Amino acid sequence: NAREPSKLMLLWRVEGAAPAQLTLDESMTLTALGDGAFGGAHELRQVCRISDVTSPLRVRGRLLYDGGALDFTLRVPASAFVAPVRLGEDEFAALLQRPGLFAAARPVDAADFRRFVTRLARTLHLAVVAHSSAPSVALLYGETSQSHRVCVAVRQRDGSRVCNVDIKATNRTLSDSLCAEADALRDAAETCLLYTSPSPRDMRRSRMPSSA
């Protein structure tokens, strides 16, 4: 919720039984707000407050329901708190020149550059600022619910299927967390279309910043 960026809602649906109670193991990062609310005969909702969205969350707890109990551990990636934001190429280039950005990088094997950029944008919840095929370069941008900025440049090495993924964010832990998520991506078998966002230069040739 953009109006409450530090809150996370957990929704449980139990088929064939009614949930009775949800207990969470609270931590310095996650705090349950009140008791869970029932959203129907088979649903239970719990709202939590998140103090830090820069690293993956591990939500542990126990769900009691008619006839049994379930101990669980949920992993919420840092990208879950990132949203795509439209940004022009000039704004993107200017942002990279500002101090306070922390860099992380990974080489990732990707046979299809276009498909890999699509998957990366969808996985990390980023908007495509610019994309070119010669050379193969893509620029992505997003912001977290707590206003951390994320800039990503993807470049495919000449004559290689390896892509360099360079991530810069206004928080070092966040850049490392997102880089780890990018590292886990591999070329998918299915085909998909490139997700793009409107740019002030849609009708003009993109000017890519240098790779330095």
XYZ file of N, CA and C in Angstrom:
636
model
N 0.851 -1.178 0.000
C 0.000 0.000 0.000
C 0.896 1.240 0.000
N 0.784 2.085 -1.032
C 1.646 3.266 -1.137
C 1.421 4.247 0.007
N 0.231 4.254 0.583
C -0.051 5.166 1.699
C 0.504 4.648 3.009
N 0.781 3.364 3.073
C 1.356 2.755 4.270
C 2.504 1.841 3.851
N 3.613 2.434 3.392
C 4.692 1.642 2.800
C 5.426 0.725 3.757
N 5.221 0.899 5.052
C 5.942 0.071 6.025
C 5.090 -1.075 6.543
N 3.994 -1.381 5.851
C 3.110 -2.451 6.306
C 3.039 -3.565 5.273
N 2.907 -4.788 5.785
C 2.807 -5.979 4.956
C 1.596 -6.775 5.423
N 0.752 -7.211 4.479
C -0.404 -8.032 4.839
C -0.160 -9.474 4.422
N -0.344 -10.396 5.360
C -0.275 -11.827 5.085
C -1.695 -12.362 5.002
N -2.005 -13.095 3.952
C -3.336 -13.658 3.750
C -3.226 -15.169 3.653
N -3.950 -15.842 4.520
C -3.967 -17.302 4.525
C -5.340 -17.795 4.094
N -5.357 -18.761 3.164
C -6.587 -19.447 2.788
C -6.399 -20.930 3.084
N -7.292 -21.485 3.872
C -7.211 -22.900 4.250
C -8.388 -23.628 3.622
N -8.097 -24.487 2.661
C -9.152 -25.234 1.989
C -9.665 -26.362 2.880
N -10.970 -26.420 3.028
C -11.589 -27.509 3.766
C -11.560 -27.371 5.270
N -11.047 -26.237 5.774
C -11.006 -26.032 7.224
C -11.021 -24.528 7.496
N -11.409 -24.172 8.702
C -11.465 -22.766 9.082
C -10.238 -22.406 9.911
N -9.460 -21.390 9.494
C -8.317 -20.969 10.308
C -8.787 -20.378 11.627
N -8.074 -20.677 12.704
C -8.497 -20.219 14.023
C -7.585 -19.130 14.576
N -6.283 -19.267 14.356
C -5.339 -18.310 14.952
C -4.020 -18.335 14.194
N -3.402 -17.145 14.073
C -2.097 -17.030 13.437
C -1.140 -16.375 14.423
N -0.028 -17.052 14.699
C 0.983 -16.523 15.609
C 2.286 -16.329 14.844
N 2.861 -15.115 14.908
C 4.106 -14.822 14.218
C 5.249 -14.672 15.205
N 6.438 -15.118 14.771
C 7.648 -14.873 15.549
C 8.145 -13.475 15.196
N 7.912 -12.526 16.078
C 8.273 -11.148 15.793
C 9.778 -10.941 15.924
N 10.279 -9.904 15.247
C 11.704 -9.596 15.267
C 11.871 -8.085 15.240
N 13.123 -7.643 15.154
C 13.381 -6.216 15.072
C 12.861 -5.638 13.765
N 12.712 -6.496 12.762
C 12.262 -6.043 11.448
C 10.762 -6.136 11.276
N 10.142 -7.153 11.870
C 8.721 -7.418 11.647
C 7.954 -7.424 12.959
N 6.849 -6.675 12.982
C 5.989 -6.612 14.161
C 4.539 -6.788 13.741
N 3.827 -7.722 14.375
C 2.413 -7.923 14.081
C 1.596 -6.780 14.676
N 0.638 -6.299 13.907
C -0.234 -5.219 14.364
C -1.592 -5.809 14.724
N -1.813 -6.027 16.004
C -3.077 -6.579 16.456
C -3.207 -8.051 16.121
N -4.410 -8.581 16.351
C -4.694 -9.976 16.040
C -5.116 -10.100 14.583
N -4.994 -11.288 14.039
C -5.424 -11.519 12.672
C -6.916 -11.319 12.523
N -7.325 -10.841 11.347
C -8.738 -10.605 11.064
C -9.241 -11.667 10.096
N -10.430 -12.172 10.339
C -11.007 -13.185 9.471
C -11.656 -12.514 8.272
N -11.301 -13.020 7.070
C -11.873 -12.463 5.844
C -12.852 -13.401 5.189
N -13.412 -14.306 5.919
C -14.326 -15.311 5.387
C -14.136 -16.606 6.144
N -14.882 -17.620 5.750
C -14.831 -18.891 6.475
C -13.461 -19.554 6.388
N -12.723 -19.273 5.331
C -11.445 -19.966 5.138
C -10.269 -19.002 5.032
N -10.432 -17.737 5.415
C -9.362 -16.751 5.266
C -9.005 -16.101 6.598
N -7.731 -15.798 6.730
C -7.234 -15.077 7.898
C -6.180 -14.083 7.427
N -6.353 -12.818 7.805
C -5.425 -11.767 7.401
C -4.686 -11.233 8.618
N -3.381 -11.007 8.422
C -2.560 -10.429 9.480
C -1.731 -9.295 8.895
N -1.845 -8.098 9.486
C -1.070 -6.945 9.046
C 0.163 -6.813 9.929
N 1.317 -6.582 9.309
C 2.580 -6.450 10.029
C 3.243 -5.133 9.669
N 4.035 -4.640 10.581
C 4.843 -3.451 10.296
C 6.261 -3.893 9.985
N 6.821 -3.362 8.877
C 8.171 -3.695 8.434
C 9.060 -2.478 8.645
N 10.131 -2.647 9.380
C 11.020 -1.522 9.653
C 12.146 -1.392 8.635
N 12.427 -2.468 7.895
C 13.543 -2.440 6.951
C 13.192 -3.292 5.738
N 13.196 -2.676 4.540
C 12.825 -3.398 3.322
C 14.039 -3.654 2.421
N 15.239 -3.500 2.959
C 16.436 -3.599 2.121
C 17.009 -5.009 2.022
N 16.510 -5.924 2.800
C 17.004 -7.297 2.761
C 15.820 -8.265 2.811
N 16.007 -9.509 2.375
C 14.909 -10.473 2.400
C 14.388 -10.690 3.815
N 13.071 -10.858 3.914
C 12.442 -11.141 5.207
C 12.163 -12.630 5.328
N 12.336 -13.138 6.518
C 11.911 -14.503 6.817
C 10.826 -14.417 7.883
N 9.618 -14.734 7.470
C 8.470 -14.657 8.357
C 8.166 -16.055 8.873
N 8.319 -16.234 10.170
C 8.058 -17.534 10.781
C 6.862 -17.434 11.711
N 6.147 -18.547 11.831
C 5.008 -18.546 12.737
C 4.269 -19.866 12.714
N 3.079 -19.846 13.317
C 2.230 -21.048 13.383
C 0.798 -20.662 13.083
N 0.178 -21.438 12.213
C -1.226 -21.254 11.863
C -2.038 -22.396 12.462
N -2.982 -22.049 13.321
C -3.889 -23.035 13.898
C -5.186 -23.046 13.098
N -5.681 -24.218 12.812
C -6.944 -24.364 12.089
C -7.686 -25.573 12.615
N -8.945 -25.673 12.232
C -9.762 -26.796 12.711
C -9.133 -28.113 12.294
N -8.640 -28.841 13.260
C -8.096 -30.156 12.973
C -6.588 -30.233 12.922
N -5.893 -29.109 13.136
C -4.446 -29.210 13.091
C -3.725 -27.877 13.220
N -2.431 -27.927 12.981
C -1.584 -26.739 13.068
C -0.490 -26.830 12.019
N -0.011 -25.677 11.576
C 1.029 -25.615 10.559
C 2.104 -24.621 10.977
N 3.331 -25.125 11.157
C 4.469 -24.251 11.383
C 5.032 -23.856 10.017
N 5.289 -22.584 9.813
C 5.683 -22.134 8.482
C 6.845 -21.146 8.550
N 7.525 -21.035 7.426
C 8.545 -20.016 7.204
C 8.326 -19.456 5.804
N 8.084 -18.183 5.703
C 7.876 -17.522 4.422
C 9.075 -16.623 4.126
N 9.554 -16.663 2.905
C 10.643 -15.787 2.494
C 10.075 -14.688 1.595
N 10.262 -13.452 2.002
C 9.801 -12.301 1.224
C 11.037 -11.594 0.677
N 11.263 -11.617 -0.649
C 12.472 -10.997 -1.208
C 12.426 -9.481 -1.103
N 13.592 -8.864 -1.134
C 13.658 -7.405 -1.079
C 12.929 -6.769 -2.251
N 12.912 -7.451 -3.405
C 12.239 -6.905 -4.584
C 10.733 -6.769 -4.394
N 10.166 -7.465 -3.395
C 8.731 -7.361 -3.149
C 8.334 -5.943 -2.752
N 9.303 -5.160 -2.279
C 9.017 -3.800 -1.832
C 9.488 -2.754 -2.841
N 9.830 -3.209 -4.060
C 10.252 -2.303 -5.128
C 9.104 -2.143 -6.115
N 8.933 -0.933 -6.639
C 7.909 -0.660 -7.640
C 8.556 0.026 -8.841
N 8.112 -0.304 -10.074
C 8.661 0.355 -11.256
C 8.262 1.825 -11.290
N 9.201 2.674 -11.636
C 8.957 4.122 -11.719
C 9.453 4.616 -13.067
N 8.630 5.382 -13.739
C 9.006 5.935 -15.039
C 10.076 7.009 -14.851
N 11.098 6.928 -15.670
C 12.202 7.871 -15.566
C 12.789 8.076 -16.952
N 13.095 9.327 -17.311
C 13.731 9.608 -18.584
C 15.204 9.257 -18.545
N 15.789 9.104 -19.723
C 17.204 8.723 -19.794
C 18.110 9.790 -19.187
N 17.779 11.066 -19.408
C 18.601 12.130 -18.832
C 18.541 12.107 -17.307
N 17.336 11.867 -16.761
C 17.190 11.774 -15.307
C 17.980 10.590 -14.763
N 17.927 9.487 -15.497
C 18.653 8.282 -15.082
C 20.160 8.556 -15.054
N 20.671 9.177 -16.133
C 22.098 9.464 -16.215
C 22.529 10.431 -15.114
N 21.675 11.432 -14.817
C 22.002 12.399 -13.769
C 22.010 11.730 -12.403
N 21.094 10.793 -12.189
C 21.022 10.101 -10.908
C 22.286 9.280 -10.661
N 22.833 8.695 -11.702
C 24.045 7.895 -11.549
C 25.253 8.731 -11.132
N 25.191 10.030 -11.387
C 26.310 10.903 -11.035
C 26.244 11.404 -9.595
N 25.117 11.174 -8.939
C 24.960 11.660 -7.572
C 25.725 10.790 -6.579
N 26.218 11.384 -5.513
C 26.872 10.569 -4.473
C 25.843 9.771 -3.687
N 26.306 8.784 -2.969
C 25.419 8.018 -2.096
C 24.809 6.791 -2.737
N 25.316 6.385 -3.917
C 24.841 5.152 -4.538
C 25.839 4.031 -4.265
N 25.325 2.871 -3.909
C 26.162 1.713 -3.598
C 25.999 0.679 -4.713
N 27.123 0.208 -5.226
C 27.106 -0.654 -6.401
C 27.304 -2.116 -6.044
N 26.667 -2.973 -6.840
C 26.875 -4.416 -6.776
C 26.740 -4.934 -8.198
N 27.477 -5.961 -8.553
C 27.470 -6.450 -9.930
C 27.552 -7.961 -9.967
N 26.964 -8.544 -11.024
C 27.006 -9.982 -11.231
C 27.075 -10.283 -12.726
N 27.885 -11.240 -13.143
C 27.763 -11.783 -14.498
C 26.706 -12.891 -14.474
N 25.763 -12.833 -15.394
C 24.672 -13.811 -15.425
C 24.604 -14.427 -16.810
N 24.512 -15.750 -16.869
C 24.393 -16.449 -18.138
C 22.991 -16.267 -18.697
N 22.884 -15.742 -19.925
C 21.589 -15.506 -20.549
C 21.717 -15.659 -22.056
N 21.145 -16.719 -22.604
C 21.253 -16.968 -24.036
C 20.478 -15.937 -24.839
N 19.353 -15.463 -24.307
C 18.502 -14.496 -24.999
C 18.483 -13.203 -24.186
N 19.170 -12.180 -24.662
C 19.291 -10.923 -23.920
C 17.933 -10.281 -23.681
N 17.129 -10.187 -24.709
C 15.824 -9.526 -24.589
C 14.942 -10.222 -23.555
N 14.919 -11.549 -23.607
C 14.098 -12.307 -22.663
C 14.631 -12.157 -21.236
N 15.961 -12.128 -21.100
C 16.540 -11.972 -19.772
C 16.185 -10.618 -19.166
N 16.246 -9.562 -19.966
C 15.882 -8.227 -19.466
C 14.420 -8.210 -19.022
N 13.561 -8.867 -19.780
C 12.144 -8.959 -19.404
C 11.980 -9.624 -18.047
N 12.652 -10.754 -17.868
C 12.538 -11.489 -16.612
C 13.115 -10.690 -15.451
N 14.232 -10.011 -15.705
C 14.858 -9.211 -14.652
C 13.947 -8.070 -14.226
N 13.344 -7.374 -15.204
C 12.444 -6.267 -14.893
C 11.233 -6.749 -14.100
N 10.706 -7.887 -14.480
C 9.527 -8.411 -13.776
C 9.882 -8.938 -12.393
N 11.020 -9.582 -12.280
C 11.423 -10.142 -10.992
C 11.737 -9.055 -9.973
N 12.480 -8.035 -10.395
C 12.880 -6.967 -9.477
C 11.882 -5.815 -9.444
N 10.811 -5.907 -10.255
C 9.766 -4.878 -10.305
C 10.339 -3.524 -10.731
N 10.988 -3.526 -11.890
C 11.626 -2.320 -12.395
C 11.015 -1.924 -13.737
N 11.058 -0.632 -14.034
C 10.631 -0.118 -15.329
C 11.840 -0.040 -16.251
N 11.623 -0.292 -17.534
C 12.684 -0.179 -18.519
C 12.798 1.275 -18.968
N 13.926 1.879 -18.673
C 14.173 3.269 -19.062
C 14.588 3.333 -20.523
N 15.467 2.431 -20.941
C 15.957 2.391 -22.317
C 16.446 0.994 -22.638
N 16.427 0.671 -23.951
C 16.842 -0.658 -24.387
C 17.366 -0.558 -25.807
N 18.505 -1.148 -26.079
C 19.043 -1.172 -27.433
C 19.616 -2.552 -27.716
N 19.669 -2.902 -29.007
C 20.162 -4.222 -29.387
C 21.569 -4.181 -29.952
N 22.060 -3.019 -30.330
C 23.415 -2.911 -30.876
C 24.077 -1.642 -30.350
N 24.807 -1.729 -29.250
C 25.086 -2.944 -28.466
C 23.899 -3.333 -27.587
N 23.943 -4.538 -27.034
C 22.850 -5.020 -26.180
C 22.982 -4.408 -24.791
N 22.184 -3.369 -24.558
C 22.215 -2.645 -23.289
C 20.792 -2.304 -22.882
N 20.491 -2.428 -21.598
C 19.181 -2.034 -21.074
C 19.379 -1.305 -19.754
N 18.567 -0.272 -19.534
C 18.585 0.487 -18.291
C 17.236 0.333 -17.609
N 17.242 0.034 -16.305
C 16.029 -0.214 -15.535
C 16.033 0.661 -14.289
N 14.820 0.990 -13.809
C 14.742 1.853 -12.623
C 13.504 1.529 -11.799
N 13.652 1.692 -10.467
C 12.530 1.525 -9.555
C 12.843 2.150 -8.215
N 11.846 2.192 -7.352
C 12.011 2.739 -6.008
C 11.292 1.843 -5.006
N 11.852 1.719 -3.816
C 11.209 0.900 -2.788
C 10.092 1.681 -2.108
N 9.314 0.975 -1.323
C 8.217 1.610 -0.587
C 8.720 2.569 0.477
N 10.011 2.499 0.781
C 10.610 3.433 1.727
C 11.553 4.413 1.022
N 11.306 4.610 -0.288
C 11.957 5.653 -1.106
C 13.434 5.401 -1.417
N 13.898 4.168 -1.313
C 15.238 3.853 -1.791
C 15.199 3.789 -3.319
N 16.212 4.334 -3.974
C 16.274 4.336 -5.432
C 17.135 3.179 -5.943
N 16.698 2.612 -7.067
C 17.393 1.461 -7.649
C 17.635 1.713 -9.130
N 18.901 1.720 -9.543
C 19.290 1.876 -10.947
C 20.004 0.602 -11.398
N 19.603 0.072 -12.544
C 20.199 -1.169 -13.043
C 20.608 -0.984 -14.504
N 21.808 -1.405 -14.829
C 22.284 -1.438 -16.215
C 22.655 -2.876 -16.564
N 22.127 -3.364 -17.681
C 22.405 -4.726 -18.137
C 23.122 -4.623 -19.470
N 24.290 -5.225 -19.559
C 25.084 -5.188 -20.791
C 25.537 -6.598 -21.141
N 25.319 -6.959 -22.391
C 25.770 -8.275 -22.845
C 27.163 -8.149 -23.446
N 28.065 -9.017 -23.026
C 29.424 -8.988 -23.547
C 29.440 -9.369 -25.021
N 30.260 -8.697 -25.778
C 30.365 -8.967 -27.215
C 30.721 -10.423 -27.470
N 29.918 -11.061 -28.344
C 30.191 -12.438 -28.715
C 30.000 -13.442 -27.604
N 29.253 -13.074 -26.574
C 29.070 -13.962 -25.429
C 27.602 -13.973 -25.006
N 27.202 -15.032 -24.305
C 25.853 -15.088 -23.742
C 25.824 -14.588 -22.297
N 26.947 -14.089 -21.832
C 27.035 -13.582 -20.460
C 26.628 -12.117 -20.412
N 25.760 -11.785 -19.478
C 25.321 -10.407 -19.268
C 25.895 -9.884 -17.954
N 26.388 -8.672 -17.992
C 26.818 -8.001 -16.772
C 25.636 -7.216 -16.217
N 25.263 -7.516 -14.992
C 24.162 -6.809 -14.328
C 24.771 -5.913 -13.255
N 24.680 -4.612 -13.471
C 25.220 -3.626 -12.526
C 24.062 -2.939 -11.823
N 24.025 -3.075 -10.509
C 22.937 -2.498 -9.710
C 23.508 -1.443 -8.778
N 22.890 -0.269 -8.814
C 23.253 0.799 -7.893
C 22.002 1.238 -7.151
N 22.115 1.326 -5.821
C 20.974 1.710 -4.998
C 21.442 2.651 -3.894
N 20.497 3.348 -3.311
C 20.831 4.293 -2.249
C 21.003 3.596 -0.905
N 21.079 2.274 -0.926
C 21.337 1.489 0.279
C 22.192 0.297 -0.108
N 23.305 0.079 0.579
C 24.227 -0.993 0.207
C 23.594 -2.379 0.351
N 22.871 -2.592 1.436
C 22.235 -3.897 1.644
C 21.229 -4.184 0.550
N 20.487 -3.164 0.135
C 19.490 -3.341 -0.927
C 20.150 -3.723 -2.242
N 21.221 -3.050 -2.605
C 21.887 -3.379 -3.871
C 22.421 -4.812 -3.840
N 22.959 -5.238 -2.710
C 23.453 -6.615 -2.587
C 22.305 -7.626 -2.656
N 21.189 -7.298 -2.016
C 20.036 -8.209 -2.007
C 19.465 -8.383 -3.410
N 19.298 -7.280 -4.143
C 18.751 -7.355 -5.495
C 19.725 -8.045 -6.443
N 21.010 -7.853 -6.212
C 22.017 -8.506 -7.046
C 21.954 -10.018 -6.858
N 21.727 -10.461 -5.645
C 21.591 -11.892 -5.379
C 20.366 -12.462 -6.095
N 19.283 -11.691 -6.154
C 18.088 -12.137 -6.878
C 18.365 -12.226 -8.372
N 19.102 -11.254 -8.901
C 19.452 -11.282 -10.325
C 20.329 -12.480 -10.634
N 21.205 -12.817 -9.719
C 22.124 -13.936 -9.910
C 21.375 -15.259 -10.000
N 20.194 -15.311 -9.382
C 19.413 -16.549 -9.372
C 18.630 -16.752 -10.668
N 18.553 -15.723 -11.503
C 17.802 -15.837 -12.748
C 18.598 -16.637 -13.782
N 17.904 -17.440 -14.536
C 18.509 -18.173 -15.643
C 17.582 -18.054 -16.843
N 18.146 -18.316 -18.009
C 17.350 -18.194 -19.222
C 16.172 -19.160 -19.179
N 14.957 -18.622 -19.389
C 13.750 -19.450 -19.329
C 13.422 -20.039 -20.700
N 12.719 -21.124 -20.683
C 12.367 -21.779 -21.940
C 11.230 -21.045 -22.653
N 10.321 -20.446 -21.851
C 9.187 -19.793 -22.473
C 9.600 -18.450 -23.067
N 8.868 -17.986 -24.057
C 9.110 -16.689 -24.664
C 8.144 -15.690 -24.083
N 8.550 -14.415 -24.066
C 7.691 -13.369 -23.536
C 8.096 -12.052 -24.175
N 7.224 -11.080 -24.048
C 7.469 -9.773 -24.630
C 8.191 -8.890 -23.641
N 8.975 -7.969 -24.141
C 9.711 -7.044 -23.289
C 8.757 -6.077 -22.632
N 8.846 -5.979 -21.316
C 8.045 -5.005 -20.586
C 8.740 -3.648 -20.664
N 8.032 -2.654 -21.189
C 8.615 -1.325 -21.331
C 7.734 -0.295 -20.665
N 8.316 0.832 -20.355
C 7.582 1.954 -19.800
C 7.737 3.141 -20.729
N 6.714 4.010 -20.828
C 6.807 5.185 -21.695
C 8.004 6.032 -21.313
N 8.685 6.550 -22.312
C 9.851 7.397 -22.093
C 9.701 8.668 -22.890
N 10.232 9.775 -22.408
C 10.158 11.025 -23.177
C 10.811 10.910 -24.545
N 11.611 9.845 -24.768
C 12.310 9.705 -26.041
C 11.828 8.492 -26.823
N 10.554 8.132 -26.650
C 10.051 6.939 -27.309
C 10.265 6.973 -28.825
N 10.142 8.144 -29.439
C 10.198 8.260 -30.879
C 11.579 8.648 -31.381
N 12.546 8.724 -30.470
C 13.886 9.093 -30.885
C 14.881 8.004 -30.501
N 16.048 8.025 -31.148
C 17.080 7.049 -30.847
C 17.538 7.210 -29.405
N 17.632 6.114 -28.680
C 18.076 6.183 -27.292
C 19.555 6.497 -27.233
N 19.921 7.333 -26.291
C 21.326 7.638 -26.054
C 21.716 6.996 -24.736
N 22.572 5.994 -24.809
C 22.928 5.234 -23.633
C 24.128 5.873 -22.952
N 24.133 5.926 -21.629
C 25.326 6.409 -20.928
C 26.479 5.443 -21.125
N 27.677 5.919 -20.908
C 28.853 5.083 -21.096
C 28.860 3.959 -20.069
N 29.624 2.919 -20.352
C 29.671 1.751 -19.453
C 30.675 1.936 -18.347
N 31.316 3.100 -18.298
C 32.309 3.337 -17.251
C 31.652 3.443 -15.908
